Amino acid sequence: QSLSKPMKESQVMPLVKDIMVRNVATIRRGFSVDEAAKKIIQDRFNHLPVVDDGGKLVGIVTAWDVSKAVALSKRDSLEPIMTKNVITIGPDDPVDLAVRLLERYNISALPVIDGDKKVIGIVTGEGLSKLLARGVQK
Amino acid sequence: QSLSKPMKESQVMPLVKDIMVRNVATIRRGFSVDEAAKKIIQDRFNHLPVVDDGGKLVGIVTAWDVSKAVALSKRDSLEPIMTKNVITIGPDDPVDLAVRLLERYNISALPVIDGDKKVIGIVTGEGLSKLLARGVQK
Ligand SMILES: C[S@@+](CC[C@H](N)C(=O)[O-])C[C@H]1O[C@@H](n2cnc3c(N)ncnc32)[C@H](O)[C@@H]1O
């Protein structure tokens, strides 16, 4: 309940589109785990949204899922190891909703999708805690 | 500079030992990447300190390093992919030093070591931002 209040009464809570990272790498669902690992390392990005041929979000793969694939020796396809039930957020949602979703689901990033399920950005816990930390120090 | 001040003047900053996670899984340096991946997945832990036969810290491996090993097809040994220059903290250091180190080095966890370089705990950015977020909402 206290989570739904803005951080400071006097301060307008920014929207997701004001703070999201717009430059998101994605991967097609047909790719292998090794290809996903290469993309994660190249882009130094921990979260790789998985899209279908129409560019719609169908899953998410993280370095953690790559470790899972290695642990289970299942490196051929992303399908069995990607998370299919992706928690997402919209560009016009308030940032504090992002904070709540990250906490509630114990995840580290939220793809930002438009009305067509196209990935237009990403919000990470790391990025948000930097914002929060700056707020605290003011 | 502002980072070295406690978050609130009236509040005593806790020490690392008050907030660290004590139950840390570690792995011996001789193990393979696949074994590290299994440990990371089993313990649902992203950071695996690597120790020598005497139990002293010699490196750290994360799910991200496992992805790196997959991307580079180097899965035999932890040696080439582990981070050897580990940033650590002591149990009696203040929590705000942990915050500063995580930010300055852009890392997500700090092993807590005793005078013998034995790993006695871990502090993560995730754990700290939960603490911070609670402080903000008060
Ligand atoms: C739950 S965390 C596991 C590591 C975490 N540090 C822990 O302590 O459990 C990682 C998992 O979350 C999933 N994940 C990441 N972002 C997600 C999102 N937005 N929606 C659903 N699942 C997500 C990843 O696919 C991965 O399987």
PDB file of C-alpha atoms and ligand atoms in Angstrom:
ATOM      1  CA  GLN A   1       0.000   0.000   0.000  1.00  0.00           C
ATOM      2  CA  SER A   2       2.742   2.406   0.981  1.00  0.00           C
ATOM      3  CA  LEU A   3       4.413   1.331  -2.253  1.00  0.00           C
ATOM      4  CA  SER A   4       1.717   3.021  -4.352  1.00  0.00           C
ATOM      5  CA  LYS A   5       2.534   6.456  -2.992  1.00  0.00           C
ATOM      6  CA  PRO A   6       5.031   8.616  -4.874  1.00  0.00           C
ATOM      7  CA  MET A   7       8.442   8.712  -3.218  1.00  0.00           C
ATOM      8  CA  LYS A   8       8.046  12.321  -2.224  1.00  0.00           C
ATOM      9  CA  GLU A   9       4.673  14.021  -1.994  1.00  0.00           C
ATOM     10  CA  SER A  10       6.004  17.143  -3.669  1.00  0.00           C
ATOM     11  CA  GLN A  11       7.647  15.340  -6.573  1.00  0.00           C
ATOM     12  CA  VAL A  12       5.913  14.057  -9.721  1.00  0.00           C
ATOM     13  CA  MET A  13       6.694  10.375 -10.319  1.00  0.00           C
ATOM     14  CA  PRO A  14       8.223   9.954 -13.772  1.00  0.00           C
ATOM     15  CA  LEU A  15       6.769   7.559 -16.325  1.00  0.00           C
ATOM     16  CA  VAL A  16       8.433   4.417 -17.620  1.00  0.00           C
ATOM     17  CA  LYS A  17       9.074   6.051 -21.017  1.00  0.00           C
ATOM     18  CA  ASP A  18      11.081   8.822 -19.302  1.00  0.00           C
ATOM     19  CA  ILE A  19      13.603   6.415 -17.818  1.00  0.00           C
ATOM     20  CA  MET A  20      13.547   3.227 -19.921  1.00  0.00           C
ATOM     21  CA  VAL A  21      16.515   2.100 -22.002  1.00  0.00           C
ATOM     22  CA  ARG A  22      15.313   2.279 -25.617  1.00  0.00           C
ATOM     23  CA  ASN A  23      18.139   0.435 -27.227  1.00  0.00           C
ATOM     24  CA  VAL A  24      17.175  -3.205 -26.465  1.00  0.00           C
ATOM     25  CA  ALA A  25      18.740  -6.193 -28.170  1.00  0.00           C
ATOM     26  CA  THR A  26      16.223  -9.008 -28.810  1.00  0.00           C
ATOM     27  CA  ILE A  27      16.586 -12.538 -30.197  1.00  0.00           C
ATOM     28  CA  ARG A  28      14.307 -14.651 -32.410  1.00  0.00           C
ATOM     29  CA  ARG A  29      12.815 -17.745 -30.764  1.00  0.00           C
ATOM     30  CA  GLY A  30      14.475 -20.133 -33.270  1.00  0.00           C
ATOM     31  CA  PHE A  31      17.994 -19.330 -32.093  1.00  0.00           C
ATOM     32  CA  SER A  32      20.202 -21.562 -29.931  1.00  0.00           C
ATOM     33  CA  VAL A  33      21.355 -21.002 -26.360  1.00  0.00           C
ATOM     34  CA  ASP A  34      24.910 -20.461 -27.607  1.00  0.00           C
ATOM     35  CA  GLU A  35      23.714 -17.666 -29.894  1.00  0.00           C
ATOM     36  CA  ALA A  36      21.799 -16.089 -27.005  1.00  0.00           C
ATOM     37  CA  ALA A  37      24.934 -16.298 -24.836  1.00  0.00           C
ATOM     38  CA  LYS A  38      26.942 -14.529 -27.551  1.00  0.00           C
ATOM     39  CA  LYS A  39      24.367 -11.753 -27.747  1.00  0.00           C
ATOM     40  CA  ILE A  40      24.248 -11.349 -23.959  1.00  0.00           C
ATOM     41  CA  ILE A  41      28.043 -11.028 -23.828  1.00  0.00           C
ATOM     42  CA  GLN A  42      28.418  -8.798 -26.895  1.00  0.00           C
ATOM     43  CA  ASP A  43      25.830  -6.297 -25.775  1.00  0.00           C
ATOM     44  CA  ARG A  44      26.866  -6.585 -22.081  1.00  0.00           C
ATOM     45  CA  PHE A  45      23.159  -6.914 -21.424  1.00  0.00           C
ATOM     46  CA  ASN A  46      21.748  -9.405 -19.001  1.00  0.00           C
ATOM     47  CA  HIS A  47      18.196  -9.611 -20.381  1.00  0.00           C
ATOM     48  CA  LEU A  48      17.353 -10.708 -23.867  1.00  0.00           C
ATOM     49  CA  PRO A  49      13.673 -10.500 -24.814  1.00  0.00           C
ATOM     50  CA  VAL A  50      12.736 -13.337 -27.202  1.00  0.00           C
ATOM     51  CA  VAL A  51      10.456 -12.389 -30.133  1.00  0.00           C
ATOM     52  CA  ASP A  52       8.541 -14.307 -32.801  1.00  0.00           C
ATOM     53  CA  ASP A  53       8.885 -13.694 -36.540  1.00  0.00           C
ATOM     54  CA  GLY A  54       6.437 -10.799 -36.288  1.00  0.00           C
ATOM     55  CA  GLY A  55       8.599  -9.170 -33.623  1.00  0.00           C
ATOM     56  CA  LYS A  56       6.127  -9.857 -30.798  1.00  0.00           C
ATOM     57  CA  LEU A  57       7.432 -10.731 -27.345  1.00  0.00           C
ATOM     58  CA  VAL A  58       7.203 -14.470 -26.555  1.00  0.00           C
ATOM     59  CA  GLY A  59       9.785 -14.913 -23.793  1.00  0.00           C
ATOM     60  CA  ILE A  60      12.868 -13.658 -21.991  1.00  0.00           C
ATOM     61  CA  VAL A  61      16.326 -15.163 -21.564  1.00  0.00           C
ATOM     62  CA  THR A  62      18.919 -14.064 -19.037  1.00  0.00           C
ATOM     63  CA  ALA A  63      22.448 -15.151 -18.188  1.00  0.00           C
ATOM     64  CA  TRP A  64      20.788 -17.156 -15.434  1.00  0.00           C
ATOM     65  CA  ASP A  65      18.770 -19.127 -17.992  1.00  0.00           C
ATOM     66  CA  VAL A  66      21.954 -19.784 -19.977  1.00  0.00           C
ATOM     67  CA  SER A  67      23.477 -21.250 -16.800  1.00  0.00           C
ATOM     68  CA  LYS A  68      20.341 -23.362 -16.441  1.00  0.00           C
ATOM     69  CA  ALA A  69      20.803 -24.634 -19.999  1.00  0.00           C
ATOM     70  CA  VAL A  70      24.424 -25.527 -19.237  1.00  0.00           C
ATOM     71  CA  ALA A  71      23.473 -27.218 -15.968  1.00  0.00           C
ATOM     72  CA  LEU A  72      20.787 -29.286 -17.747  1.00  0.00           C
ATOM     73  CA  SER A  73      22.840 -29.844 -20.951  1.00  0.00           C
ATOM     74  CA  LYS A  74      20.035 -28.355 -23.065  1.00  0.00           C
ATOM     75  CA  ARG A  75      21.758 -25.903 -25.360  1.00  0.00           C
ATOM     76  CA  ASP A  76      20.081 -26.497 -28.727  1.00  0.00           C
ATOM     77  CA  SER A  77      17.051 -24.266 -28.491  1.00  0.00           C
ATOM     78  CA  LEU A  78      15.841 -21.348 -26.424  1.00  0.00           C
ATOM     79  CA  GLU A  79      12.329 -22.768 -26.133  1.00  0.00           C
ATOM     80  CA  PRO A  80      12.819 -25.066 -23.109  1.00  0.00           C
ATOM     81  CA  ILE A  81      14.857 -22.620 -21.073  1.00  0.00           C
ATOM     82  CA  MET A  82      13.359 -19.204 -21.816  1.00  0.00           C
ATOM     83  CA  THR A  83      10.776 -17.799 -19.398  1.00  0.00           C
ATOM     84  CA  LYS A  84       7.491 -17.682 -21.301  1.00  0.00           C
ATOM     85  CA  ASN A  85       5.374 -15.907 -18.747  1.00  0.00           C
ATOM     86  CA  VAL A  86       7.064 -12.536 -19.108  1.00  0.00           C
ATOM     87  CA  ILE A  87       6.114  -9.751 -16.721  1.00  0.00           C
ATOM     88  CA  THR A  88       6.012  -6.552 -18.794  1.00  0.00           C
ATOM     89  CA  ILE A  89       5.155  -2.901 -18.363  1.00  0.00           C
ATOM     90  CA  GLY A  90       3.842  -0.129 -20.646  1.00  0.00           C
ATOM     91  CA  PRO A  91       5.597   3.141 -21.550  1.00  0.00           C
ATOM     92  CA  ASP A  92       2.903   5.251 -19.870  1.00  0.00           C
ATOM     93  CA  ASP A  93       2.935   3.364 -16.574  1.00  0.00           C
ATOM     94  CA  PRO A  94       4.437   5.136 -13.559  1.00  0.00           C
ATOM     95  CA  VAL A  95       7.956   4.167 -12.488  1.00  0.00           C
ATOM     96  CA  ASP A  96       6.770   3.070  -9.058  1.00  0.00           C
ATOM     97  CA  LEU A  97       4.694   0.334 -10.697  1.00  0.00           C
ATOM     98  CA  ALA A  98       7.945  -0.952 -12.223  1.00  0.00           C
ATOM     99  CA  VAL A  99       9.566  -0.968  -8.775  1.00  0.00           C
ATOM    100  CA  ARG A 100       6.631  -2.909  -7.331  1.00  0.00           C
ATOM    101  CA  LEU A 101       6.592  -5.496 -10.138  1.00  0.00           C
ATOM    102  CA  LEU A 102      10.340  -6.103  -9.871  1.00  0.00           C
ATOM    103  CA  GLU A 103       9.985  -6.650  -6.133  1.00  0.00           C
ATOM    104  CA  ARG A 104       6.811  -8.702  -6.214  1.00  0.00           C
ATOM    105  CA  TYR A 105       8.085 -11.143  -8.849  1.00  0.00           C
ATOM    106  CA  ASN A 106      11.726 -11.053  -7.719  1.00  0.00           C
ATOM    107  CA  ILE A 107      12.957 -10.315 -11.229  1.00  0.00           C
ATOM    108  CA  SER A 108      15.619  -7.932 -12.440  1.00  0.00           C
ATOM    109  CA  ALA A 109      14.121  -6.387 -15.586  1.00  0.00           C
ATOM    110  CA  LEU A 110      10.826  -5.587 -17.304  1.00  0.00           C
ATOM    111  CA  PRO A 111      10.500  -5.360 -21.071  1.00  0.00           C
ATOM    112  CA  VAL A 112       8.463  -2.294 -22.055  1.00  0.00           C
ATOM    113  CA  ILE A 113       5.924  -3.235 -24.746  1.00  0.00           C
ATOM    114  CA  ASP A 114       3.533  -1.257 -26.929  1.00  0.00           C
ATOM    115  CA  GLY A 115      -0.073  -2.203 -27.751  1.00  0.00           C
ATOM    116  CA  ASP A 116       1.224  -4.670 -30.371  1.00  0.00           C
ATOM    117  CA  LYS A 117       3.480  -6.577 -27.944  1.00  0.00           C
ATOM    118  CA  LYS A 118       6.526  -5.100 -29.697  1.00  0.00           C
ATOM    119  CA  VAL A 119       9.471  -4.477 -27.381  1.00  0.00           C
ATOM    120  CA  ILE A 120      10.184  -0.746 -27.281  1.00  0.00           C
ATOM    121  CA  GLY A 121      12.418  -0.572 -24.219  1.00  0.00           C
ATOM    122  CA  ILE A 122      13.545  -2.188 -20.993  1.00  0.00           C
ATOM    123  CA  VAL A 123      13.605  -1.145 -17.346  1.00  0.00           C
ATOM    124  CA  THR A 124      16.111  -2.840 -15.030  1.00  0.00           C
ATOM    125  CA  GLY A 125      16.323  -3.062 -11.260  1.00  0.00           C
ATOM    126  CA  GLU A 126      19.905  -1.902 -11.546  1.00  0.00           C
ATOM    127  CA  GLY A 127      18.891   1.231 -13.442  1.00  0.00           C
ATOM    128  CA  LEU A 128      16.079   1.936 -11.000  1.00  0.00           C
ATOM    129  CA  SER A 129      18.221   1.553  -7.911  1.00  0.00           C
ATOM    130  CA  LYS A 130      20.642   4.098  -9.359  1.00  0.00           C
ATOM    131  CA  LEU A 131      17.713   6.507  -9.772  1.00  0.00           C
ATOM    132  CA  LEU A 132      16.491   5.751  -6.247  1.00  0.00           C
ATOM    133  CA  ALA A 133      19.972   6.157  -4.759  1.00  0.00           C
ATOM    134  CA  ARG A 134      20.273   9.569  -6.386  1.00  0.00           C
ATOM    135  CA  GLY A 135      16.898  10.544  -4.914  1.00  0.00           C
ATOM    136  CA  VAL A 136      17.992   9.474  -1.432  1.00  0.00           C
ATOM    137  CA  GLN A 137      21.151  11.533  -1.526  1.00  0.00           C
ATOM    138  CA  LYS A 138      19.441  14.780  -2.460  1.00  0.00           C
TER     139      LYS A 138
ATOM    140  CA  GLN B   1      31.535  12.970  -1.358  1.00  0.00           C
ATOM    141  CA  SER B   2      27.835  13.092  -0.535  1.00  0.00           C
ATOM    142  CA  LEU B   3      27.992   9.299  -0.706  1.00  0.00           C
ATOM    143  CA  SER B   4      30.112   9.123   2.428  1.00  0.00           C
ATOM    144  CA  LYS B   5      27.397  10.697   4.572  1.00  0.00           C
ATOM    145  CA  PRO B   6      24.908   8.424   6.307  1.00  0.00           C
ATOM    146  CA  MET B   7      21.496   8.378   4.608  1.00  0.00           C
ATOM    147  CA  LYS B   8      19.917  10.233   7.488  1.00  0.00           C
ATOM    148  CA  GLU B   9      21.911  12.225  10.001  1.00  0.00           C
ATOM    149  CA  SER B  10      19.857  10.894  12.882  1.00  0.00           C
ATOM    150  CA  GLN B  11      20.206   7.238  11.928  1.00  0.00           C
ATOM    151  CA  VAL B  12      23.185   5.006  12.661  1.00  0.00           C
ATOM    152  CA  MET B  13      24.444   3.335   9.490  1.00  0.00           C
ATOM    153  CA  PRO B  14      24.450  -0.435   9.969  1.00  0.00           C
ATOM    154  CA  LEU B  15      27.566  -2.518   9.418  1.00  0.00           C
ATOM    155  CA  VAL B  16      28.066  -5.086   6.691  1.00  0.00           C
ATOM    156  CA  LYS B  17      27.833  -7.947   9.207  1.00  0.00           C
ATOM    157  CA  ASP B  18      24.331  -6.764  10.202  1.00  0.00           C
ATOM    158  CA  ILE B  19      22.925  -7.146   6.701  1.00  0.00           C
ATOM    159  CA  MET B  20      25.117  -9.665   4.845  1.00  0.00           C
ATOM    160  CA  VAL B  21      23.848 -13.054   3.726  1.00  0.00           C
ATOM    161  CA  ARG B  22      25.872 -15.587   5.717  1.00  0.00           C
ATOM    162  CA  ASN B  23      24.953 -18.711   3.871  1.00  0.00           C
ATOM    163  CA  VAL B  24      27.189 -18.422   0.778  1.00  0.00           C
ATOM    164  CA  ALA B  25      27.841 -21.287  -1.602  1.00  0.00           C
ATOM    165  CA  THR B  26      31.426 -21.344  -2.906  1.00  0.00           C
ATOM    166  CA  ILE B  27      33.230 -23.493  -5.486  1.00  0.00           C
ATOM    167  CA  ARG B  28      36.815 -24.819  -5.648  1.00  0.00           C
ATOM    168  CA  ARG B  29      38.965 -23.409  -8.438  1.00  0.00           C
ATOM    169  CA  GLY B  30      39.546 -26.839 -10.041  1.00  0.00           C
ATOM    170  CA  PHE B  31      35.889 -27.291 -10.990  1.00  0.00           C
ATOM    171  CA  SER B  32      34.413 -26.939 -14.483  1.00  0.00           C
ATOM    172  CA  VAL B  33      32.051 -24.282 -15.805  1.00  0.00           C
ATOM    173  CA  ASP B  34      29.268 -26.873 -16.019  1.00  0.00           C
ATOM    174  CA  GLU B  35      29.684 -27.639 -12.327  1.00  0.00           C
ATOM    175  CA  ALA B  36      29.585 -23.945 -11.498  1.00  0.00           C
ATOM    176  CA  ALA B  37      26.403 -23.577 -13.575  1.00  0.00           C
ATOM    177  CA  LYS B  38      24.790 -26.422 -11.621  1.00  0.00           C
ATOM    178  CA  LYS B  39      25.665 -24.760  -8.338  1.00  0.00           C
ATOM    179  CA  ILE B  40      24.359 -21.374  -9.476  1.00  0.00           C
ATOM    180  CA  ILE B  41      21.050 -22.923 -10.521  1.00  0.00           C
ATOM    181  CA  GLN B  42      20.654 -25.176  -7.472  1.00  0.00           C
ATOM    182  CA  ASP B  43      21.213 -22.411  -4.982  1.00  0.00           C
ATOM    183  CA  ARG B  44      19.312 -19.795  -7.070  1.00  0.00           C
ATOM    184  CA  PHE B  45      22.326 -17.643  -6.406  1.00  0.00           C
ATOM    185  CA  ASN B  46      23.927 -15.459  -9.020  1.00  0.00           C
ATOM    186  CA  HIS B  47      27.371 -15.093  -7.450  1.00  0.00           C
ATOM    187  CA  LEU B  48      29.699 -17.954  -6.711  1.00  0.00           C
ATOM    188  CA  PRO B  49      32.960 -17.070  -4.943  1.00  0.00           C
ATOM    189  CA  VAL B  50      35.825 -19.330  -6.091  1.00  0.00           C
ATOM    190  CA  VAL B  51      38.186 -20.591  -3.361  1.00  0.00           C
ATOM    191  CA  ASP B  52      41.505 -22.433  -3.298  1.00  0.00           C
ATOM    192  CA  ASP B  53      42.123 -25.671  -1.409  1.00  0.00           C
ATOM    193  CA  GLY B  54      42.683 -23.714   1.783  1.00  0.00           C
ATOM    194  CA  GLY B  55      39.286 -22.025   1.393  1.00  0.00           C
ATOM    195  CA  LYS B  56      40.767 -18.620   0.512  1.00  0.00           C
ATOM    196  CA  LEU B  57      38.998 -16.424  -2.045  1.00  0.00           C
ATOM    197  CA  VAL B  58      40.701 -16.476  -5.467  1.00  0.00           C
ATOM    198  CA  GLY B  59      37.904 -15.368  -7.805  1.00  0.00           C
ATOM    199  CA  ILE B  60      34.206 -14.976  -8.456  1.00  0.00           C
ATOM    200  CA  VAL B  61      31.936 -16.529 -11.074  1.00  0.00           C
ATOM    201  CA  THR B  62      28.455 -15.325 -12.007  1.00  0.00           C
ATOM    202  CA  ALA B  63      25.760 -16.527 -14.382  1.00  0.00           C
ATOM    203  CA  TRP B  64      27.115 -13.873 -16.718  1.00  0.00           C
ATOM    204  CA  ASP B  65      30.571 -15.514 -16.709  1.00  0.00           C
ATOM    205  CA  VAL B  66      28.921 -18.854 -17.490  1.00  0.00           C
ATOM    206  CA  SER B  67      27.310 -17.176 -20.526  1.00  0.00           C
ATOM    207  CA  LYS B  68      30.735 -15.848 -21.464  1.00  0.00           C
ATOM    208  CA  ALA B  69      32.166 -19.381 -21.271  1.00  0.00           C
ATOM    209  CA  VAL B  70      29.341 -20.646 -23.519  1.00  0.00           C
ATOM    210  CA  ALA B  71      29.839 -17.764 -25.965  1.00  0.00           C
ATOM    211  CA  LEU B  72      33.587 -18.481 -26.146  1.00  0.00           C
ATOM    212  CA  SER B  73      33.219 -22.295 -26.038  1.00  0.00           C
ATOM    213  CA  LYS B  74      35.521 -22.482 -23.001  1.00  0.00           C
ATOM    214  CA  ARG B  75      33.724 -24.691 -20.545  1.00  0.00           C
ATOM    215  CA  ASP B  76      36.471 -26.932 -19.169  1.00  0.00           C
ATOM    216  CA  SER B  77      37.818 -24.823 -16.369  1.00  0.00           C
ATOM    217  CA  LEU B  78      36.789 -21.861 -14.283  1.00  0.00           C
ATOM    218  CA  GLU B  79      40.250 -20.297 -14.467  1.00  0.00           C
ATOM    219  CA  PRO B  80      39.914 -18.409 -17.791  1.00  0.00           C
ATOM    220  CA  ILE B  81      36.426 -17.063 -17.151  1.00  0.00           C
ATOM    221  CA  MET B  82      36.355 -16.273 -13.450  1.00  0.00           C
ATOM    222  CA  THR B  83      37.052 -12.713 -12.341  1.00  0.00           C
ATOM    223  CA  LYS B  84      40.309 -12.810 -10.395  1.00  0.00           C
ATOM    224  CA  ASN B  85      40.441  -9.249  -9.190  1.00  0.00           C
ATOM    225  CA  VAL B  86      37.576  -9.562  -6.734  1.00  0.00           C
ATOM    226  CA  ILE B  87      36.348  -6.431  -4.979  1.00  0.00           C
ATOM    227  CA  THR B  88      35.575  -7.457  -1.394  1.00  0.00           C
ATOM    228  CA  ILE B  89      34.452  -5.895   1.847  1.00  0.00           C
ATOM    229  CA  GLY B  90      34.934  -6.651   5.553  1.00  0.00           C
ATOM    230  CA  PRO B  91      32.239  -7.498   8.118  1.00  0.00           C
ATOM    231  CA  ASP B  92      32.950  -4.365  10.166  1.00  0.00           C
ATOM    232  CA  ASP B  93      32.790  -1.946   7.236  1.00  0.00           C
ATOM    233  CA  PRO B  94      29.767   0.376   7.067  1.00  0.00           C
ATOM    234  CA  VAL B  95      26.981  -0.498   4.636  1.00  0.00           C
ATOM    235  CA  ASP B  96      27.423   2.764   2.746  1.00  0.00           C
ATOM    236  CA  LEU B  97      30.929   1.676   1.755  1.00  0.00           C
ATOM    237  CA  ALA B  98      29.308  -1.394   0.182  1.00  0.00           C
ATOM    238  CA  VAL B  99      26.901   0.865  -1.736  1.00  0.00           C
ATOM    239  CA  ARG B 100      29.788   3.004  -2.981  1.00  0.00           C
ATOM    240  CA  LEU B 101      31.894   0.012  -4.068  1.00  0.00           C
ATOM    241  CA  LEU B 102      28.981  -1.573  -5.938  1.00  0.00           C
ATOM    242  CA  GLU B 103      28.369   1.717  -7.747  1.00  0.00           C
ATOM    243  CA  ARG B 104      31.970   2.642  -8.417  1.00  0.00           C
ATOM    244  CA  TYR B 105      32.885  -0.738  -9.883  1.00  0.00           C
ATOM    245  CA  ASN B 106      29.456  -1.324 -11.403  1.00  0.00           C
ATOM    246  CA  ILE B 107      29.206  -4.788  -9.856  1.00  0.00           C
ATOM    247  CA  SER B 108      26.265  -6.609  -8.317  1.00  0.00           C
ATOM    248  CA  ALA B 109      27.770  -8.311  -5.254  1.00  0.00           C
ATOM    249  CA  LEU B 110      30.651  -8.132  -2.794  1.00  0.00           C
ATOM    250  CA  PRO B 111      32.007 -11.196  -0.978  1.00  0.00           C
ATOM    251  CA  VAL B 112      32.573 -10.447   2.701  1.00  0.00           C
ATOM    252  CA  ILE B 113      35.938 -11.822   3.823  1.00  0.00           C
ATOM    253  CA  ASP B 114      37.652 -12.200   7.175  1.00  0.00           C
ATOM    254  CA  GLY B 115      41.327 -11.476   7.895  1.00  0.00           C
ATOM    255  CA  ASP B 116      42.242 -14.888   6.418  1.00  0.00           C
ATOM    256  CA  LYS B 117      40.531 -14.217   3.059  1.00  0.00           C
ATOM    257  CA  LYS B 118      37.874 -16.789   4.003  1.00  0.00           C
ATOM    258  CA  VAL B 119      34.431 -15.987   2.610  1.00  0.00           C
ATOM    259  CA  ILE B 120      32.036 -15.391   5.509  1.00  0.00           C
ATOM    260  CA  GLY B 121      29.161 -13.711   3.687  1.00  0.00           C
ATOM    261  CA  ILE B 122      27.985 -11.792   0.662  1.00  0.00           C
ATOM    262  CA  VAL B 123      26.311  -8.425   0.078  1.00  0.00           C
ATOM    263  CA  THR B 124      24.308  -7.920  -3.118  1.00  0.00           C
ATOM    264  CA  GLY B 125      23.042  -4.805  -4.869  1.00  0.00           C
ATOM    265  CA  GLU B 126      19.638  -6.452  -4.953  1.00  0.00           C
ATOM    266  CA  GLY B 127      19.601  -6.900  -1.184  1.00  0.00           C
ATOM    267  CA  LEU B 128      20.827  -3.367  -0.620  1.00  0.00           C
ATOM    268  CA  SER B 129      18.247  -1.766  -2.907  1.00  0.00           C
ATOM    269  CA  LYS B 130      15.531  -3.552  -0.951  1.00  0.00           C
ATOM    270  CA  LEU B 131      16.951  -2.020   2.246  1.00  0.00           C
ATOM    271  CA  LEU B 132      17.189   1.389   0.571  1.00  0.00           C
ATOM    272  CA  ALA B 133      13.656   1.164  -0.831  1.00  0.00           C
ATOM    273  CA  ARG B 134      12.326   0.402   2.646  1.00  0.00           C
ATOM    274  CA  GLY B 135      14.161   3.453   3.992  1.00  0.00           C
ATOM    275  CA  VAL B 136      12.626   5.657   1.291  1.00  0.00           C
ATOM    276  CA  GLN B 137       9.099   4.560   2.075  1.00  0.00           C
ATOM    277  CA  LYS B 138       9.278   5.285   5.775  1.00  0.00           C
TER     278      LYS B 138
HETATM  279  C1  LIG C   1      14.125 -15.424 -10.804  1.00  0.00           C
HETATM  280  S1  LIG C   1      15.633 -14.867 -11.321  1.00  0.00           S
HETATM  281  C2  LIG C   1      16.679 -16.046 -10.625  1.00  0.00           C
HETATM  282  C3  LIG C   1      17.857 -15.423 -10.031  1.00  0.00           C
HETATM  283  C4  LIG C   1      17.469 -14.562  -8.854  1.00  0.00           C
HETATM  284  N1  LIG C   1      18.609 -13.775  -8.496  1.00  0.00           N
HETATM  285  C5  LIG C   1      16.974 -15.357  -7.677  1.00  0.00           C
HETATM  286  O1  LIG C   1      17.447 -15.112  -6.573  1.00  0.00           O
HETATM  287  O2  LIG C   1      16.105 -16.185  -7.781  1.00  0.00           O
HETATM  288  C6  LIG C   1      15.890 -15.176 -12.966  1.00  0.00           C
HETATM  289  C7  LIG C   1      14.724 -15.673 -13.757  1.00  0.00           C
HETATM  290  O3  LIG C   1      13.812 -14.620 -13.932  1.00  0.00           O
HETATM  291  C8  LIG C   1      13.387 -14.627 -15.270  1.00  0.00           C
HETATM  292  N2  LIG C   1      12.963 -13.271 -15.610  1.00  0.00           N
HETATM  293  C9  LIG C   1      13.720 -12.166 -15.753  1.00  0.00           C
HETATM  294  N3  LIG C   1      12.971 -11.105 -16.093  1.00  0.00           N
HETATM  295  C10 LIG C   1      11.689 -11.547 -16.154  1.00  0.00           C
HETATM  296  C11 LIG C   1      10.434 -10.944 -16.462  1.00  0.00           C
HETATM  297  N4  LIG C   1      10.348  -9.661 -16.758  1.00  0.00           N
HETATM  298  N5  LIG C   1       9.328 -11.715 -16.433  1.00  0.00           N
HETATM  299  C12 LIG C   1       9.402 -13.011 -16.127  1.00  0.00           C
HETATM  300  N6  LIG C   1      10.545 -13.649 -15.825  1.00  0.00           N
HETATM  301  C13 LIG C   1      11.677 -12.925 -15.842  1.00  0.00           C
HETATM  302  C14 LIG C   1      14.543 -15.103 -16.074  1.00  0.00           C
HETATM  303  O4  LIG C   1      14.147 -15.670 -17.288  1.00  0.00           O
HETATM  304  C15 LIG C   1      15.175 -16.114 -15.125  1.00  0.00           C
HETATM  305  O5  LIG C   1      14.711 -17.414 -15.359  1.00  0.00           O
END
